[in-house]
Coordinates of C-alpha atoms and ligand atoms in Angstrom, one line a residue:
X978 CA -17.2 32.5 -7.9
X979 CA -13.6 33.0 -8.9
X980 CA -11.8 29.9 -10.3
X981 CA -9.0 28.3 -8.3
X982 CA -5.8 27.6 -10.4
X983 CA -5.3 23.8 -10.6
X984 CA -1.9 22.1 -10.6
X985 CA -2.2 18.3 -10.8
X986 CA 0.0 15.4 -9.8
X987 CA -0.9 12.8 -12.5
X988 CA -2.7 12.3 -15.8
X989 CA -2.6 9.8 -18.6
X990 CA -3.3 12.0 -21.7
X991 CA -0.1 10.9 -23.4
X992 CA -1.4 7.3 -23.3
X993 CA -4.6 8.4 -25.0
X994 CA -2.5 9.9 -27.8
X995 CA -0.5 6.6 -28.0
X996 CA -3.8 4.8 -28.5
X997 CA -5.2 7.4 -31.0
X998 CA -2.3 9.1 -32.7
X999 CA -4.3 10.2 -35.7
X1000 CA -6.8 12.0 -33.4
X1001 CA -4.3 14.0 -31.4
X1002 CA -4.8 17.3 -33.2
X1003 CA -8.6 17.0 -32.9
X1004 CA -8.3 16.1 -29.3
X1005 CA -5.5 18.4 -28.1
X1006 CA -6.2 21.6 -30.0
X1007 CA -9.8 21.4 -30.9
X1008 CA -11.1 19.6 -27.9
X1009 CA -13.0 17.0 -29.9
X1010 CA -12.1 14.1 -27.6
X1011 CA -14.3 12.1 -25.2
X1012 CA -11.7 12.0 -22.3
X1013 CA -11.0 14.3 -19.4
X1014 CA -8.3 16.6 -20.9
X1015 CA -7.5 18.8 -23.9
X1016 CA -6.1 22.3 -24.3
X1017 CA -9.4 24.2 -24.5
X1018 CA -10.9 22.5 -21.5
X1019 CA -7.7 22.9 -19.4
X1020 CA -7.8 26.6 -20.1
X1021 CA -11.5 26.8 -19.3
X1022 CA -10.9 24.9 -16.0
X1023 CA -8.0 27.1 -14.8
X1024 CA -5.6 24.1 -15.2
X1025 CA -2.2 25.8 -14.9
X1026 CA 0.0 22.6 -15.0
X1027 CA 0.8 19.1 -13.9
X1028 CA 2.7 15.9 -14.3
X1029 CA 2.2 14.2 -17.6
X1030 CA 2.8 10.5 -17.4
X1031 CA 4.6 8.3 -20.0
X1032 CA 3.1 4.9 -19.4
X1033 CA 3.8 1.6 -21.3
X1034 CA 0.8 -0.7 -21.5
X1035 CA 1.2 -4.5 -21.1
X1036 CA 0.7 -6.3 -24.4
X1037 CA -2.9 -7.4 -25.0
X1038 CA -3.4 -10.9 -23.6
X1039 CA -6.7 -12.5 -24.6
X1040 CA -6.3 -15.1 -21.8
X1041 CA -6.0 -12.3 -19.1
X1042 CA -9.0 -11.7 -16.8
X1043 CA -11.2 -8.7 -17.5
X1044 CA -9.8 -6.1 -15.1
X1045 CA -12.7 -3.7 -15.8
X1046 CA -15.5 -6.0 -14.6
X1047 CA -13.4 -7.5 -11.8
X1048 CA -12.8 -4.0 -10.4
X1049 CA -16.4 -3.2 -10.5
X1050 CA -17.3 -6.1 -8.2
X1051 CA -15.1 -6.1 -5.1
X1052 CA -13.6 -7.9 -3.5
X1053 CA -11.0 -8.4 -6.2
X1054 CA -7.3 -9.3 -6.4
X1055 CA -5.9 -8.7 -9.9
X1056 CA -2.8 -10.6 -10.8
X1057 CA 0.4 -8.6 -11.5
X1058 CA 1.1 -8.4 -15.3
X1059 CA 4.4 -9.8 -16.6
X1060 CA 7.5 -7.8 -16.7
X1061 CA 7.9 -5.9 -20.0
X1062 CA 11.4 -5.9 -21.4
X1063 CA 13.4 -2.7 -21.9
X1064 CA 13.6 -3.0 -25.7
X1065 CA 9.9 -3.5 -26.1
X1066 CA 9.1 -0.5 -23.8
X1067 CA 11.6 1.9 -25.2
X1068 CA 9.9 2.8 -28.5
X1069 CA 6.5 3.2 -26.8
X1070 CA 7.9 5.5 -24.2
X1071 CA 9.7 7.5 -26.9
X1072 CA 6.4 7.9 -28.8
X1073 CA 4.7 9.3 -25.7
X1074 CA 7.5 11.7 -25.0
X1075 CA 7.2 12.8 -28.6
X1076 CA 3.5 13.4 -28.1
X1077 CA 4.3 15.7 -25.2
X1078 CA 6.8 17.7 -27.2
X1079 CA 4.3 17.9 -30.1
X1080 CA 1.8 19.3 -27.6
X1081 CA 4.3 22.0 -26.8
X1082 CA 5.2 22.7 -30.4
X1083 CA 1.6 22.9 -31.6
X1084 CA 0.2 25.1 -28.8
X1085 CA 1.8 28.4 -29.9
X1086 CA 3.3 29.1 -26.5
X1087 CA 0.3 28.1 -24.4
X1088 CA 1.8 24.8 -23.1
X1089 CA 5.4 24.3 -22.0
X1090 CA 7.4 21.3 -20.8
X1091 CA 9.3 22.6 -17.7
X1092 CA 12.4 21.3 -15.9
X1093 CA 12.6 23.4 -12.8
X1094 CA 10.4 25.0 -10.2
X1095 CA 11.4 28.5 -11.4
X1096 CA 10.5 27.6 -15.0
X1097 CA 7.1 26.3 -13.9
X1098 CA 6.3 29.6 -12.0
X1099 CA 7.5 31.7 -14.9
X1100 CA 5.4 29.7 -17.4
X1101 CA 2.2 30.0 -15.3
X1102 CA 2.9 33.7 -14.7
X1103 CA 2.8 34.2 -18.5
X1104 CA -0.6 32.5 -18.6
X1105 CA 0.6 29.2 -20.2
X1106 CA 0.3 25.7 -18.9
X1107 CA 3.4 24.1 -17.3
X1108 CA 4.0 20.4 -17.8
X1109 CA 6.4 18.1 -15.9
X1110 CA 7.5 15.0 -17.8
X1111 CA 6.8 12.0 -15.6
X1112 CA 7.4 8.3 -16.3
X1113 CA 5.1 5.8 -14.6
X1114 CA 7.1 2.6 -14.5
X1115 CA 10.7 2.5 -15.4
X1116 CA 10.6 -0.1 -18.2
X1117 CA 12.1 2.4 -20.6
X1118 CA 15.3 2.6 -18.5
X1119 CA 17.9 -0.2 -18.7
X1120 CA 19.4 -1.7 -15.5
X1121 CA 22.7 0.0 -16.3
X1122 CA 20.8 3.3 -16.2
X1123 CA 22.3 4.7 -19.4
X1124 CA 18.8 5.6 -20.7
X1125 CA 18.1 7.5 -17.5
X1126 CA 20.7 10.1 -18.4
X1127 CA 19.2 10.5 -21.9
X1128 CA 15.7 10.8 -20.5
X1129 CA 16.8 13.4 -18.0
X1130 CA 18.3 15.4 -20.9
X1131 CA 15.0 15.0 -22.8
X1132 CA 13.2 16.7 -19.9
X1133 CA 12.3 13.8 -17.5
X1134 CA 12.0 15.1 -14.0
X1135 CA 9.8 12.5 -12.2
X1136 CA 9.9 8.8 -12.2
X1137 CA 7.9 5.9 -10.7
X1138 CA 10.3 2.9 -10.6
X1139 CA 7.2 0.7 -11.1
X1140 CA 3.6 0.8 -12.2
X1141 CA 1.5 -2.0 -10.7
X1142 CA 3.8 -4.5 -12.4
X1143 CA 7.3 -5.8 -11.7
X1144 CA 10.3 -4.1 -13.3
X1145 CA 14.0 -4.9 -13.0
X1146 CA 14.0 -2.2 -10.3
X1147 CA 11.2 -3.3 -8.0
X1148 CA 7.7 -4.7 -7.5
X1149 CA 4.5 -2.9 -8.1
X1150 CA 1.5 -3.3 -5.8
X1151 CA -1.2 -5.5 -7.3
X1152 CA -4.7 -3.9 -7.5
X1153 CA -6.5 -5.6 -4.6
X1154 CA -9.5 -4.6 -2.5
X1155 CA -9.7 -4.9 0.3
X1156 CA -6.0 -5.2 0.8
X1157 CA -2.9 -3.5 2.3
X1158 CA 0.2 -2.3 0.4
X1159 CA 2.6 -4.8 2.0
X1160 CA 2.5 -7.2 -0.9
X1161 CA 6.0 -8.3 -1.6
X1162 CA 9.8 -7.6 -1.5
X1163 CA 11.4 -4.1 -1.8
X1164 CA 13.7 -2.7 -4.5
X1165 CA 16.2 -4.8 -6.3
X1166 CA 19.9 -3.9 -6.3
X1167 CA 19.3 -2.1 -9.6
X1168 CA 16.4 -0.3 -8.0
X1169 CA 18.6 1.0 -5.2
X1170 CA 21.1 2.2 -7.8
X1171 CA 18.3 3.9 -9.7
X1172 CA 17.3 5.8 -6.5
X1173 CA 20.8 7.1 -6.0
X1174 CA 21.1 8.1 -9.7
X1175 CA 17.7 10.0 -9.6
X1176 CA 18.8 11.8 -6.5
X1177 CA 22.0 12.8 -8.2
X1178 CA 20.3 14.0 -11.4
X1179 CA 17.4 15.7 -9.7
X1180 CA 14.7 13.3 -10.9
X1181 CA 11.8 13.1 -8.4
X1182 CA 10.8 9.6 -7.3
X1183 CA 7.1 8.7 -7.3
X1184 CA 5.9 6.2 -4.7
X1185 CA 2.4 5.8 -5.9
X1186 CA 2.5 2.3 -7.4
X1187 CA 5.2 0.8 -5.1
X1188 CA 4.5 -1.8 -2.5
X1189 CA 5.2 -0.9 1.1
X1190 CA 8.7 -2.4 1.3
X1191 CA 9.7 -0.5 -1.9
X1192 CA 8.3 2.6 -0.3
X1193 CA 10.4 2.1 2.8
X1194 CA 13.5 1.4 0.7
X1195 CA 13.1 4.8 -1.1
X1196 CA 12.4 6.5 2.3
X1197 CA 15.7 5.1 3.6
X1198 CA 17.9 5.6 0.5
X1199 CA 16.7 8.8 -1.1
X1200 CA 17.5 12.3 0.2
X1201 CA 14.3 13.7 -1.5
X1202 CA 11.1 14.5 0.3
X1203 CA 8.6 11.6 -0.2
X1204 CA 6.1 12.0 -3.0
X1205 CA 3.0 9.9 -3.9
X1206 CA 1.6 11.7 -6.9
X1207 CA -1.8 9.9 -7.1
X1208 CA -2.8 7.9 -4.0
X1209 CA -5.5 8.2 -1.3
X1210 CA -6.0 7.3 2.4
X1211 CA -6.0 3.6 3.1
X1212 CA -8.0 4.4 6.3
X1213 CA -11.0 5.4 4.1
X1214 CA -10.6 3.0 1.2
X1215 CA -8.8 -0.2 1.9
X1216 CA -7.1 -0.5 -1.6
X1217 CA -3.5 -1.7 -1.9
X1218 CA -2.9 1.5 -3.9
X1219 CA -3.8 3.8 -1.0
X1220 CA -1.4 5.0 1.7
X1221 CA -1.5 3.7 5.3
X1222 CA -1.3 6.2 8.2
X1223 CA 2.3 5.1 8.8
X1224 CA 3.2 6.0 5.2
X1225 CA 1.4 9.3 5.5
X1226 CA 3.3 10.2 8.7
X1227 CA 6.6 9.5 6.9
X1228 CA 5.6 11.7 4.0
X1229 CA 4.6 14.5 6.4
X1230 CA 7.9 14.2 8.2
X1231 CA 9.8 14.5 5.0
X1232 CA 7.7 17.6 3.9
X1233 CA 6.7 15.6 0.9
X1234 CA 3.5 15.6 -1.2
X1235 CA 0.4 13.4 -1.7
X1236 CA -1.9 14.0 -4.7
X1237 CA -5.5 13.1 -4.1
X1238 CA -6.5 10.5 -6.8
X1239 CA -9.9 11.1 -8.3
X1240 CA -10.3 7.4 -9.4
X1241 CA -13.5 6.2 -7.9
X1242 CA -11.9 2.8 -7.1
X1243 CA -9.5 4.5 -4.7
X1244 CA -12.1 7.0 -3.4
X1245 CA -15.2 4.9 -2.7
X1246 CA -15.2 3.1 0.7
X1247 CA -16.8 0.1 -1.1
X1248 CA -14.0 0.0 -3.7
X1249 CA -16.4 0.0 -6.6
X1250 CA -15.7 1.7 -9.9
X1251 CA -19.1 3.3 -10.5
X1252 CA -18.9 7.2 -10.9
X1253 CA -22.2 7.6 -9.2
X1254 CA -21.1 8.9 -5.8
X1255 CA -21.5 11.9 -3.5
X1256 CA -18.8 14.3 -2.3
X1257 CA -18.9 12.6 1.1
X1258 CA -16.1 10.0 0.5
X1259 CA -13.9 12.6 -1.2
X1260 CA -14.2 14.8 1.9
X1261 CA -13.5 11.9 4.2
X1262 CA -10.2 11.3 2.3
X1263 CA -9.3 15.0 2.3
X1264 CA -10.1 15.3 6.1
X1265 CA -8.0 12.2 6.9
X1266 CA -5.1 13.2 4.7
X1267 CA -5.1 16.7 6.2
X1268 CA -5.2 15.3 9.8
X1269 CA -1.8 13.6 9.2
X1270 CA -0.2 15.6 6.4
X1271 CA -1.1 19.1 7.7
X1272 CA -2.1 21.8 5.2
X1273 CA 1.1 22.0 3.2
X1274 CA 1.7 18.4 1.9
X1275 CA -1.6 17.7 0.1
X1276 CA -2.6 18.4 -3.6
X1277 CA -4.5 16.8 -6.4
X1278 CA -3.4 13.8 -8.5
X1279 CA -6.4 13.4 -10.8
X1280 CA -5.5 10.3 -12.8
X1281 CA -7.5 12.1 -15.6
X1282 CA -7.7 10.1 -18.8
X1283 CA -6.5 7.0 -16.9
X1284 CA -9.5 6.3 -14.6
X1285 CA -13.2 6.6 -13.9
X1286 CA -13.8 9.8 -11.9
X1287 CA -16.9 10.9 -9.9
X1288 CA -19.8 12.4 -11.8
X1289 CA -19.5 15.6 -9.9
X1290 CA -16.0 16.1 -11.4
X1291 CA -16.6 14.6 -14.9
X1292 CA -13.6 16.2 -16.6
X1293 CA -10.9 18.9 -16.0
X1294 CA -13.4 21.7 -15.8
X1295 CA -15.2 19.9 -12.9
X1296 CA -12.2 20.3 -10.6
X1297 CA -13.8 23.7 -9.8
X1298 CA -17.0 21.8 -8.6
X1299 CA -14.7 19.9 -6.2
X1300 CA -13.2 23.2 -5.1
X1301 CA -16.7 24.5 -4.4
X1302 CA -17.6 21.3 -2.5
X1303 CA -14.5 21.8 -0.4
X1304 CA -15.6 25.4 0.5
X1305 CA -19.0 24.1 1.3
X1306 CA -17.4 21.4 3.5
X1307 CA -15.8 24.2 5.6
X1308 CA -12.4 24.5 4.1
X1309 CA -11.2 28.2 3.9
X1310 CA -10.4 29.7 0.5
X1311 CA -6.7 29.7 1.5
X1312 CA -6.7 26.0 2.1
X1313 CA -8.6 25.2 -1.1
X1314 CA -6.0 27.3 -3.0
X1315 CA -3.2 25.4 -1.4
X1316 CA -4.6 22.0 -2.2
X1317 CA -5.6 23.0 -5.7
X1318 CA -2.2 24.3 -6.8
X1319 CA 0.0 26.2 -4.3
X1320 CA 1.2 23.1 -2.3
X1321 CA 2.5 21.4 -5.5
X1322 CA 4.1 24.6 -6.7
X1323 CA 5.8 25.3 -3.4
X1324 CA 7.0 21.7 -3.3
X1325 CA 8.4 21.9 -6.8
X1326 CA 10.1 25.3 -5.9
X1327 CA 12.0 23.4 -3.2
X1328 CA 12.8 20.1 -5.0
X1329 CA 13.1 20.9 -8.7
Ligands
LIG464 ZN1 -1.1 5.3 -11.9

């Protein structure tokens, strides 16, 4: 069977390099890592590009509850981590941006950080992988927004004002199951200024970790189509991280995008983390998302190297197994191609 090109809305490979900087060459170029992504496997799996997230972890707190085991025994309600201050976040974010540029330098033309839809198309046409620099949580941007201009010049084209944690700009949604995303106040005054500045610069705004009021604020204030890079249908899995039907209708009306998150905790109707699951819940999410979004506003947002994914997917090469399951489920080849890459690429043509 022919492979479907894959363009993906979210991964955390840069965070893996932050944790194991001495391993990056072995992981990236030689494919000796244990995770989901590396250059050889991306090429084998027809991965043509995606958003690469710069993510700042919270400092290790020995008194904090064990998120891993809590999330494997729903119901759970994880507390929001403390705000991380700008100075502490800045050098971590810089290190991850540097890893992304190192990936580009070391790949001998096989991987390129792109800043426009046209550059993404041209890069893929040459047979290389196109990366969009994304920041997941705006801790590395100061409230006066000076750093935003420098990050934009460094290649940043997509920004989530929050991860599931507060920032000076807004309030992330805590991980809760079952739970709905209306968990607190919307954007701060600085957050509203951030939205305007991103619109002005051409930096996309990612809604994926925002609570519902923050989502509504961006919908009201931003002129961009609404984008949730890695979230699923709340109707199927009642996680605070998933999108309600009301939110999905708003995204569809704006001709925006939703990336299907492969994280089992957001796919499984029981909210559990275990990777042992069938394709059935994945198809339920896809069917529901398509029923509201239509065929042009849905793509993938794997969360590779940041989440536990179903055994049937396993790693980046297994996205082709998902594509085969979608065909089996009755989706036409055209629709599978759209969801696997073409919808993201058309969206980025329009907005970047
Ligand atoms: Zn995320």
